[in-house]
Short mmCIF file of C-alpha atoms in Angstrom, two decimals:
data_model
loop_
_atom_site.label_atom_id
_atom_site.label_comp_id
_atom_site.label_asym_id
_atom_site.label_seq_id
_atom_site.Cartn_x
_atom_site.Cartn_y
_atom_site.Cartn_z
CA MET X 1 4.03 19.87 21.44
CA TYR X 2 1.22 17.42 21.37
CA ILE X 3 -2.10 16.79 19.68
CA PRO X 4 -5.19 16.24 21.87
CA ASP X 5 -6.70 12.74 21.69
CA PHE X 6 -8.87 11.66 18.79
CA GLU X 7 -10.10 8.44 17.25
CA TYR X 8 -8.64 7.09 14.02
CA TYR X 9 -10.10 4.94 11.26
CA ALA X 10 -8.46 3.75 8.07
CA PRO X 11 -11.18 2.35 5.77
CA ASP X 12 -10.19 -0.06 3.00
CA SER X 13 -12.41 1.33 0.27
CA LEU X 14 -13.90 4.61 -0.86
CA ASP X 15 -17.42 3.29 -0.19
CA GLU X 16 -16.50 2.44 3.37
CA ALA X 17 -14.92 5.86 3.85
CA CYS X 18 -18.05 7.61 2.55
CA GLN X 19 -20.25 5.57 4.84
CA MET X 20 -18.09 6.43 7.83
CA LEU X 21 -18.26 10.14 7.06
CA ALA X 22 -22.06 9.92 6.67
CA GLN X 23 -22.35 8.01 9.93
CA PHE X 24 -20.08 10.32 11.95
CA GLY X 25 -21.51 13.51 10.49
CA GLY X 26 -19.67 16.62 11.64
CA ARG X 27 -17.64 14.72 14.22
CA ALA X 28 -15.15 13.44 11.65
CA LYS X 29 -12.65 14.90 9.21
CA VAL X 30 -10.68 13.30 6.41
CA LEU X 31 -6.93 12.80 6.85
CA ALA X 32 -4.78 12.66 3.71
CA GLY X 33 -1.14 13.74 4.02
CA GLY X 34 -1.64 15.53 7.32
CA THR X 35 0.98 18.20 6.60
CA ASP X 36 -1.58 20.94 7.11
CA ILE X 37 -4.08 19.70 9.68
CA LEU X 38 -1.56 18.07 12.04
CA PRO X 39 0.69 21.10 12.67
CA LYS X 40 -2.37 23.32 13.09
CA ALA X 41 -3.76 20.87 15.67
CA LYS X 42 -0.62 20.91 17.83
CA THR X 43 -0.42 22.81 21.08
CA PHE X 44 2.15 23.39 23.80
CA SER X 45 -0.25 23.01 26.69
CA PRO X 46 -3.69 21.59 27.44
CA ILE X 47 -4.91 25.05 28.47
CA ALA X 48 -3.83 26.72 25.23
CA PRO X 49 -6.09 25.50 22.45
CA PRO X 50 -4.46 24.78 19.08
CA GLN X 51 -5.03 26.99 16.05
CA THR X 52 -7.49 24.53 14.48
CA PRO X 53 -8.31 21.62 16.80
CA LEU X 54 -8.91 18.23 15.23
CA PRO X 55 -12.44 16.82 15.39
CA GLU X 56 -13.20 13.74 17.53
CA ILE X 57 -12.46 11.38 14.67
CA LEU X 58 -10.03 11.26 11.75
CA VAL X 59 -10.80 9.06 8.75
CA SER X 60 -7.53 8.27 7.01
CA LEU X 61 -7.53 7.63 3.27
CA LYS X 62 -4.12 5.94 3.28
CA ASN X 63 -5.46 2.57 2.08
CA LEU X 64 -7.24 3.95 -0.99
CA GLU X 65 -4.52 3.15 -3.55
CA GLU X 66 -6.84 3.96 -6.47
CA LEU X 67 -6.78 7.66 -5.51
CA LYS X 68 -2.99 7.92 -5.83
CA LYS X 69 -2.82 7.55 -9.61
CA ILE X 70 -2.05 10.15 -12.25
CA GLU X 71 -3.24 8.98 -15.66
CA TYR X 72 -4.55 10.09 -19.01
CA VAL X 73 -8.12 9.08 -19.81
CA PRO X 74 -8.97 9.68 -23.49
CA GLY X 75 -11.96 11.98 -23.88
CA LYS X 76 -11.68 13.19 -20.31
CA GLY X 77 -8.17 14.51 -19.87
CA VAL X 78 -5.44 14.07 -17.30
CA VAL X 79 -6.88 12.63 -14.10
CA ILE X 80 -4.93 13.38 -10.94
CA GLY X 81 -6.00 11.29 -7.95
CA ALA X 82 -6.64 13.36 -4.84
CA LEU X 83 -4.06 11.37 -2.87
CA ALA X 84 -1.21 11.99 -5.31
CA THR X 85 1.50 13.78 -3.35
CA HIS X 86 3.19 16.95 -4.54
CA ASN X 87 6.31 14.99 -5.37
CA ASP X 88 4.17 12.56 -7.38
CA LEU X 89 3.19 15.57 -9.50
CA VAL X 90 6.80 16.75 -9.73
CA ASN X 91 8.04 13.32 -10.84
CA SER X 92 5.10 12.28 -13.02
CA GLU X 93 6.28 11.62 -16.58
CA LEU X 94 2.79 12.30 -17.88
CA LEU X 95 2.63 15.74 -16.28
CA ASN X 96 6.19 16.57 -17.27
CA LYS X 97 5.20 15.87 -20.85
CA LYS X 98 1.73 17.40 -20.96
CA TYR X 99 1.53 19.97 -18.15
CA MET X 100 5.00 21.01 -17.10
CA SER X 101 3.54 24.09 -15.40
CA ILE X 102 1.67 21.92 -12.86
CA SER X 103 4.83 20.00 -12.00
CA GLU X 104 6.70 23.26 -11.61
CA ALA X 105 4.01 24.72 -9.37
CA ALA X 106 4.03 21.59 -7.20
CA HIS X 107 7.81 21.83 -6.97
CA GLN X 108 7.58 25.32 -5.50
CA MET X 109 5.55 24.08 -2.53
CA ALA X 110 7.13 23.83 0.90
CA ASN X 111 10.14 21.49 1.02
CA ASN X 112 11.02 17.98 -0.12
CA GLN X 113 9.87 16.26 3.08
CA VAL X 114 6.48 17.97 3.04
CA ARG X 115 6.07 17.39 -0.70
CA ASN X 116 6.49 13.66 -0.06
CA ARG X 117 3.46 13.68 2.28
CA GLY X 118 1.21 16.56 1.27
CA THR X 119 -1.46 15.64 -1.27
CA VAL X 120 -3.23 17.49 -4.05
CA GLY X 121 -6.61 16.87 -2.45
CA GLY X 122 -5.44 18.21 0.89
CA ASN X 123 -3.97 21.30 -0.72
CA LEU X 124 -7.30 22.08 -2.40
CA ILE X 125 -9.66 21.21 0.46
CA ASN X 126 -7.69 23.13 3.09
CA ALA X 127 -8.29 26.15 0.84
CA VAL X 128 -5.49 28.26 2.27
CA PRO X 129 -5.44 31.47 0.19
CA SER X 130 -1.71 31.17 -0.49
CA ALA X 131 -1.88 27.56 -1.76
CA ASP X 132 0.21 27.07 -4.90
CA LEU X 133 -1.77 24.46 -6.82
CA PRO X 134 -5.22 26.10 -7.14
CA PRO X 135 -4.12 29.04 -9.36
CA ILE X 136 -2.47 26.91 -12.04
CA LEU X 137 -5.20 24.25 -11.90
CA ILE X 138 -7.93 26.87 -12.27
CA ALA X 139 -6.00 28.52 -15.11
CA LEU X 140 -6.03 25.15 -16.90
CA ASN X 141 -9.79 24.87 -16.32
CA ALA X 142 -9.59 21.87 -13.97
CA SER X 143 -12.68 20.23 -12.55
CA ILE X 144 -13.01 18.16 -9.38
CA LYS X 145 -15.11 15.24 -8.28
CA LEU X 146 -16.70 15.09 -4.84
CA VAL X 147 -18.05 11.72 -3.71
CA SER X 148 -20.41 10.92 -0.84
CA VAL X 149 -22.98 8.26 0.05
CA ASP X 150 -25.56 10.32 -1.84
CA GLY X 151 -23.62 10.04 -5.08
CA GLU X 152 -21.03 12.16 -6.76
CA ARG X 153 -20.84 15.63 -8.24
CA VAL X 154 -18.41 17.18 -10.64
CA LEU X 155 -17.78 20.91 -10.55
CA PRO X 156 -15.22 23.41 -11.84
CA LEU X 157 -12.39 23.83 -9.35
CA GLU X 158 -12.95 27.58 -9.09
CA GLU X 159 -16.41 26.97 -7.59
CA LEU X 160 -14.90 24.92 -4.75
CA PHE X 161 -13.47 27.87 -2.85
CA LEU X 162 -15.87 29.98 -0.80
CA ASP X 163 -13.69 31.82 1.72
CA VAL X 164 -10.45 31.54 3.67
CA CYS X 165 -10.18 27.80 4.49
CA VAL X 166 -13.84 27.29 3.54
CA THR X 167 -14.94 25.16 0.59
CA CYS X 168 -18.25 23.88 -0.71
CA CYS X 169 -17.09 20.31 0.06
CA THR X 170 -19.50 19.18 2.79
CA GLU X 171 -18.45 17.10 5.78
CA LYS X 172 -19.91 14.00 4.08
CA GLU X 173 -17.96 14.42 0.86
CA ILE X 174 -14.51 13.26 -0.20
CA LEU X 175 -12.58 14.89 -3.02
CA THR X 176 -11.43 12.01 -5.21
CA GLU X 177 -9.92 13.47 -8.35
CA VAL X 178 -8.88 16.54 -10.24
CA VAL X 179 -9.36 16.44 -14.00
CA ILE X 180 -7.48 18.70 -16.39
CA PRO X 181 -9.35 18.66 -19.69
CA ASP X 182 -7.61 18.61 -23.06
CA GLN X 183 -6.37 22.11 -23.80
CA LYS X 184 -6.60 24.61 -26.59
CA MET X 185 -4.21 26.73 -24.56
CA THR X 186 -0.73 26.96 -26.04
CA GLY X 187 1.13 28.05 -22.94
CA SER X 188 0.72 28.22 -19.18
CA ASN X 189 2.79 29.23 -16.24
CA TYR X 190 2.65 29.85 -12.49
CA ILE X 191 4.94 32.29 -10.75
CA LYS X 192 5.09 32.24 -6.98
CA PHE X 193 6.67 35.04 -5.04
CA GLY X 194 7.80 34.06 -1.54
CA ALA X 195 10.38 35.28 0.94
CA ARG X 196 12.63 32.34 0.16
CA ARG X 197 12.59 29.62 -2.46
CA SER X 198 11.83 26.73 -0.13
CA GLY X 199 9.35 26.43 2.67
CA ALA X 200 7.85 29.91 2.34
CA LEU X 201 4.22 30.68 1.72
CA ALA X 202 3.42 32.77 -1.34
CA ILE X 203 3.19 36.52 -0.75
CA ALA X 204 1.44 36.49 -4.09
CA GLY X 205 1.27 34.03 -6.96
CA VAL X 206 -0.11 34.35 -10.46
CA ALA X 207 -0.98 31.58 -12.88
CA VAL X 208 -1.83 32.19 -16.50
CA ALA X 209 -2.86 30.06 -19.46
CA VAL X 210 -2.96 31.56 -22.93
CA GLU X 211 -3.94 30.51 -26.43
CA VAL X 212 -1.76 32.37 -28.90
CA GLU X 213 -1.97 32.11 -32.67
CA ASN X 214 0.22 34.18 -35.01
CA ASN X 215 1.20 36.42 -32.10
CA VAL X 216 -2.47 37.20 -31.34
CA ILE X 217 -4.01 36.18 -28.02
CA LYS X 218 -7.19 34.21 -28.72
CA ASP X 219 -7.95 33.22 -25.15
CA ALA X 220 -6.44 33.84 -21.73
CA ARG X 221 -7.09 32.80 -18.16
CA ILE X 222 -5.35 34.62 -15.31
CA VAL X 223 -5.65 33.44 -11.70
CA ALA X 224 -4.11 35.19 -8.71
CA GLY X 225 -3.43 33.47 -5.38
CA ALA X 226 -2.80 34.89 -1.89
CA VAL X 227 -4.34 38.26 -2.80
CA ALA X 228 -7.98 37.55 -1.87
CA PRO X 229 -9.82 35.12 0.45
CA THR X 230 -9.86 32.60 -2.42
CA PRO X 231 -7.85 32.24 -5.63
CA ILE X 232 -9.44 34.75 -8.02
CA ARG X 233 -9.73 34.99 -11.77
CA THR X 234 -8.98 38.47 -13.02
CA LYS X 235 -11.64 38.43 -15.70
CA LYS X 236 -11.28 42.06 -16.80
CA ALA X 237 -7.64 41.47 -17.63
CA GLU X 238 -8.57 38.25 -19.46
CA ASP X 239 -11.18 40.04 -21.58
CA PHE X 240 -8.78 42.89 -22.25
CA LEU X 241 -6.22 40.50 -23.74
CA LYS X 242 -8.53 38.62 -26.07
CA GLY X 243 -8.03 39.30 -29.76
CA LYS X 244 -5.05 41.60 -29.24
CA GLU X 245 -1.57 41.33 -30.64
CA VAL X 246 1.19 40.56 -28.13
CA THR X 247 3.34 43.57 -27.32
CA ALA X 248 5.28 44.53 -24.21
CA GLU X 249 2.81 47.38 -23.56
CA LEU X 250 -0.17 45.02 -23.79
CA LEU X 251 1.22 42.69 -21.14
CA GLU X 252 2.08 45.63 -18.88
CA GLU X 253 -1.46 46.99 -19.28
CA ALA X 254 -2.93 43.54 -18.49
CA GLY X 255 -0.86 43.48 -15.31
CA VAL X 256 -2.20 46.87 -14.27
CA ILE X 257 -5.81 45.74 -14.86
CA ALA X 258 -5.24 42.45 -13.00
CA SER X 259 -3.75 44.25 -10.00
CA GLY X 260 -6.86 46.41 -9.84
CA GLU X 261 -9.05 43.34 -9.49
CA CYS X 262 -7.42 41.73 -6.44
CA LYS X 263 -8.33 42.51 -2.85
CA PRO X 264 -5.28 41.63 -0.76
CA ILE X 265 -4.86 42.06 2.98
CA THR X 266 -1.88 43.36 4.87
CA ASP X 267 -0.19 40.73 7.03
CA ILE X 268 3.24 39.70 8.23
CA ARG X 269 4.26 38.53 4.77
CA GLY X 270 3.44 41.69 2.88
CA SER X 271 1.27 44.79 2.77
CA ALA X 272 -1.80 45.11 0.58
CA GLU X 273 -0.04 47.72 -1.58
CA TYR X 274 2.98 45.49 -2.04
CA ARG X 275 0.82 42.54 -3.00
CA THR X 276 -1.18 44.60 -5.48
CA ASN X 277 2.03 45.70 -7.14
CA LEU X 278 3.30 42.10 -7.13
CA VAL X 279 0.22 40.99 -9.05
CA ARG X 280 0.98 43.58 -11.72
CA VAL X 281 4.57 42.39 -12.12
CA LEU X 282 3.86 38.67 -11.82
CA THR X 283 0.99 38.81 -14.32
CA LYS X 284 3.25 40.48 -16.85
CA ARG X 285 6.08 38.00 -16.28
CA ALA X 286 3.82 34.94 -16.26
CA LEU X 287 2.15 36.04 -19.51
CA ARG X 288 5.49 36.65 -21.14
CA LYS X 289 6.78 33.26 -20.08
CA ALA X 290 3.61 31.40 -21.10
CA ILE X 291 3.65 33.04 -24.52
CA ASP X 292 7.36 32.43 -25.11
CA GLN X 293 7.73 28.87 -23.85
CA GLY X 294 5.26 27.43 -26.31
CA HIS X 295 3.98 24.54 -24.21
CA VAL X 296 1.44 24.17 -21.41
CA MET L 1 -10.58 -1.06 12.46
CA GLN L 2 -9.72 -4.45 13.83
CA ASN L 3 -6.52 -3.69 15.76
CA ALA L 4 -8.07 -1.09 18.05
CA VAL L 5 -9.22 -1.38 21.62
CA LYS L 6 -10.99 1.17 23.79
CA GLY L 7 -9.48 1.45 27.26
CA LYS L 8 -11.21 2.18 30.58
CA ASP L 9 -10.08 5.79 30.23
CA GLY L 10 -12.24 6.05 27.09
CA ILE L 11 -9.22 6.41 24.83
CA THR L 12 -8.80 4.06 21.87
CA ARG L 13 -5.41 2.47 21.38
CA TYR L 14 -4.10 0.85 18.23
CA LEU L 15 -1.77 -2.03 17.51
CA VAL L 16 0.80 -0.94 14.95
CA THR L 17 3.66 -2.83 13.34
CA ILE L 18 6.35 -0.68 11.79
CA LYS L 19 9.51 -1.97 10.17
CA VAL L 20 12.29 0.27 11.48
CA ASN L 21 15.82 -0.18 10.12
CA GLY L 22 14.97 -3.69 8.98
CA ASP L 23 13.37 -4.95 12.21
CA GLU L 24 9.63 -5.14 12.79
CA TYR L 25 8.38 -3.51 15.96
CA THR L 26 4.86 -3.97 17.26
CA ARG L 27 3.58 -1.50 19.82
CA ILE L 28 0.29 -0.24 21.20
CA VAL L 29 -0.12 3.48 20.55
CA LYS L 30 -2.73 6.20 20.84
CA ALA L 31 -3.98 7.79 17.62
CA ASN L 32 -2.22 11.06 18.47
CA THR L 33 1.22 9.41 18.77
CA LEU L 34 3.51 10.96 16.20
CA LEU L 35 6.04 8.82 14.37
CA VAL L 36 8.90 10.87 15.85
CA ASN L 37 7.65 10.14 19.39
CA PHE L 38 7.10 6.49 18.50
CA LEU L 39 10.74 6.23 17.40
CA ARG L 40 12.17 8.19 20.33
CA ASP L 41 9.96 7.14 23.24
CA GLU L 42 8.80 3.65 22.30
CA LEU L 43 11.88 2.38 20.49
CA ASP L 44 14.52 4.59 22.18
CA LEU L 45 15.88 5.57 18.77
CA THR L 46 16.75 9.09 19.89
CA GLY L 47 18.95 9.89 16.90
CA THR L 48 15.89 11.39 15.22
CA LYS L 49 15.49 14.87 16.73
CA ARG L 50 12.42 16.88 17.55
CA GLY L 51 12.85 20.46 16.40
CA CYS L 52 10.06 22.83 15.40
CA GLU L 53 7.52 19.97 15.25
CA LEU L 54 5.70 21.88 12.52
CA GLY L 55 7.41 20.57 9.41
CA ASP L 56 9.71 23.54 8.89
CA CYS L 57 13.09 22.52 10.28
CA GLY L 58 13.57 18.94 9.07
CA SER L 59 15.52 17.72 12.11
CA CYS L 60 13.04 14.83 12.48
CA THR L 61 13.57 13.64 8.88
CA VAL L 62 13.35 9.87 8.42
CA LEU L 63 12.88 7.77 5.29
CA LEU L 64 9.35 6.41 4.97
CA ASN L 65 9.43 3.72 2.28
CA GLY L 66 12.66 5.31 1.05
CA LYS L 67 11.34 8.86 0.80
CA PRO L 68 12.37 11.59 3.24
CA VAL L 69 9.46 12.82 5.38
CA ASP L 70 9.14 14.89 8.54
CA SER L 71 8.35 12.28 11.19
CA CYS L 72 6.69 15.01 13.32
CA LEU L 73 3.96 15.24 10.68
CA VAL L 74 3.27 11.52 10.40
CA LEU L 75 1.02 9.67 12.83
CA ALA L 76 2.40 6.35 14.05
CA VAL L 77 -0.89 4.73 12.99
CA GLU L 78 -0.36 6.11 9.49
CA ALA L 79 3.04 4.41 9.31
CA ASP L 80 1.52 1.05 10.29
CA GLY L 81 2.83 -1.63 7.94
CA GLN L 82 5.36 0.73 6.35
CA GLU L 83 9.12 0.77 6.32
CA VAL L 84 11.08 3.44 8.18
CA THR L 85 14.81 4.16 8.08
CA THR L 86 16.27 6.37 10.79
CA ILE L 87 19.78 7.70 11.29
CA GLU L 88 20.52 4.59 13.40
CA GLY L 89 19.94 2.46 10.31
CA VAL L 90 22.35 4.33 8.07
CA ALA L 91 25.66 2.92 9.35
CA GLY L 92 26.45 -0.69 8.51
CA VAL L 93 27.98 -3.31 10.81
CA ASP L 94 31.38 -2.63 9.26
CA GLY L 95 31.44 1.09 9.94
CA LEU L 96 29.87 4.40 9.13
CA ASP L 97 28.13 5.23 5.90
CA LYS L 98 30.07 7.15 3.25
CA ILE L 99 27.92 10.24 3.89
CA GLN L 100 28.64 10.12 7.63
CA GLU L 101 32.37 9.70 6.98
CA GLU L 102 32.40 12.73 4.70
CA PHE L 103 30.46 14.87 7.22
CA ILE L 104 33.18 14.12 9.76
CA LYS L 105 36.04 14.61 7.32
CA ASN L 106 34.74 17.91 5.91
CA GLY L 107 33.46 19.40 9.16
CA GLY L 108 29.85 19.17 8.00
CA LEU L 109 28.51 19.63 11.52
CA GLN L 110 28.92 21.95 14.42
CA CYS L 111 26.32 21.41 17.16
CA GLY L 112 25.03 18.37 15.30
CA TYR L 113 21.32 18.79 15.97
CA CYS L 114 20.35 19.08 12.31
CA THR L 115 22.81 16.41 11.21
CA PRO L 116 20.59 13.29 11.42
CA GLY L 117 18.00 15.06 9.27
CA MET L 118 20.62 16.35 6.86
CA ILE L 119 22.08 12.87 6.46
CA MET L 120 18.67 11.29 5.86
CA SER L 121 17.85 13.88 3.19
CA ALA L 122 21.29 13.34 1.63
CA LYS L 123 20.82 9.57 1.76
CA ALA L 124 17.52 9.81 -0.14
CA LEU L 125 19.05 12.18 -2.69
CA LEU L 126 22.09 10.00 -3.39
CA ALA L 127 19.95 6.86 -3.65
CA LYS L 128 17.93 8.54 -6.41
CA ASN L 129 20.67 10.61 -7.97
CA PRO L 130 24.24 9.35 -7.33
CA LYS L 131 25.91 12.37 -8.99
CA PRO L 132 23.86 15.43 -8.00
CA THR L 133 24.86 18.97 -8.86
CA GLU L 134 25.44 21.50 -6.11
CA LYS L 135 22.04 23.01 -6.90
CA GLU L 136 20.34 19.64 -6.54
CA VAL L 137 22.07 19.08 -3.19
CA ARG L 138 20.92 22.46 -1.92
CA GLU L 139 17.43 21.71 -3.18
CA ALA L 140 17.37 18.34 -1.40
CA ILE L 141 18.35 19.83 1.96
CA ALA L 142 16.17 22.93 1.58
CA GLY L 143 13.82 21.42 4.16
CA ASN L 144 16.59 21.00 6.73
CA LEU L 145 17.53 24.08 8.72
CA CYS L 146 20.98 24.49 10.27
CA ARG L 147 21.18 27.18 12.95
CA CYS L 148 24.99 27.04 13.02
CA THR L 149 24.82 28.30 9.41
CA GLY L 150 27.15 25.58 8.25
CA TYR L 151 25.43 24.95 4.95
CA VAL L 152 28.56 25.33 2.82
CA LEU L 153 30.40 22.51 4.56
CA ILE L 154 27.26 20.36 4.62
CA VAL L 155 26.87 20.75 0.85
CA LYS L 156 30.57 20.03 0.47
CA SER L 157 30.23 16.85 2.56
CA ILE L 158 27.30 15.56 0.53
CA LEU L 159 29.06 16.31 -2.74
CA ALA L 160 32.16 14.55 -1.42
CA ALA L 161 30.05 11.51 -0.55
CA SER L 162 28.99 11.40 -4.19
CA GLY L 163 32.65 11.55 -5.21
CA GLN L 164 32.54 15.16 -6.39
CA GLU L 165 34.26 18.33 -5.37
CA MET L 166 32.48 21.55 -4.71
CA GLU L 167 32.96 24.19 -7.39
CA THR L 168 33.35 26.62 -4.61
CA TYR L 169 33.56 30.35 -4.60
CA TYR L 170 33.31 30.54 -0.84
CA GLU L 171 36.35 29.52 1.16
#
């Protein structure tokens, strides 16, 4: 298999990268880990076009060391650089201490080799519906920063996704960081359901974050992945849970409501009916786990 | 970029220097040259195998700065200035590596196509975690597919290389 020819640039600073993207316009795309755009750009023959051809130019971010950090900024929260790899999330002491659920979600992605290359930024910007990081990050109310020559904008992560593989990040913009604000939530969890434990895409995945006090749910966020064109928040189920005492029936009921809110498709990995039912079960299990484990 | 030159055919070529198994190699490559093809075609290091070329099978696994990666998903230009270890760099001058010895002793390979990748993944695991559990071994080679279905003996070999026996319930 081979990739058709393209031009390659590796700018030394974020400013330079932004200027390049502005200059090249729609002819260029950003390259981070490459574990998604490179395989999709491969083809067996020049007459058979690849699934998603590469543009004329790739702008690699490999020299931008400042985007690889994961750190805590007081007053802001945990800042995850867009170029942190999935294994950086898995092995980050900070995340293991503060947001174990993010590390666990990152660990469920693909396999070790891909996790060493694939980045957080790439996972978000490719906006594949079955991606594993968006649900848990949205559940924890993450925001993102998009930078371009015209300045920067900060927006909630859930507003990034528009459709299957479509985001509101323009061709001039670079995603630089994901910020997880300080939490009131007392527990969070992401459960992925795939055909095998490694290297499989999610058939469905549900992330939840809950604030529980004296066995009463004060706040809840439930996000389902792979069951709609974008990760979706099941707001009816969230509202249903608020102010209620935790019982097995309550969690079951929340699962039923959440499954009614998703709009899955039937594909090779699972039928729409199967996925709907999965959301019911996974929501229940994720809620139970988030409530019981007592940490985010 | 300074080390790039546009040829008469309109295609830009790049000067890259990659340290492979301790030696620096400088070559001129196109942007679409994958690291696996750089190793196999430019350096004749054909121990690294091309399999699915999509990041699923792991037969092209090499260590990039000590971490296992699929070399079919890394551009040669991306590896410029980095350090790569391939299966050819595992054995020392005085003989095979412990992991290789144990693969032979325990029958950890049949057709052998996945073996270079398996050994690179095992190498990275044992460097980080000298006494892994069976679960950790299986986790570490989860990105390496073996079509001969010899996983049990592969796990056994890796555990043996770490000086442990398999708590086996399969014989």
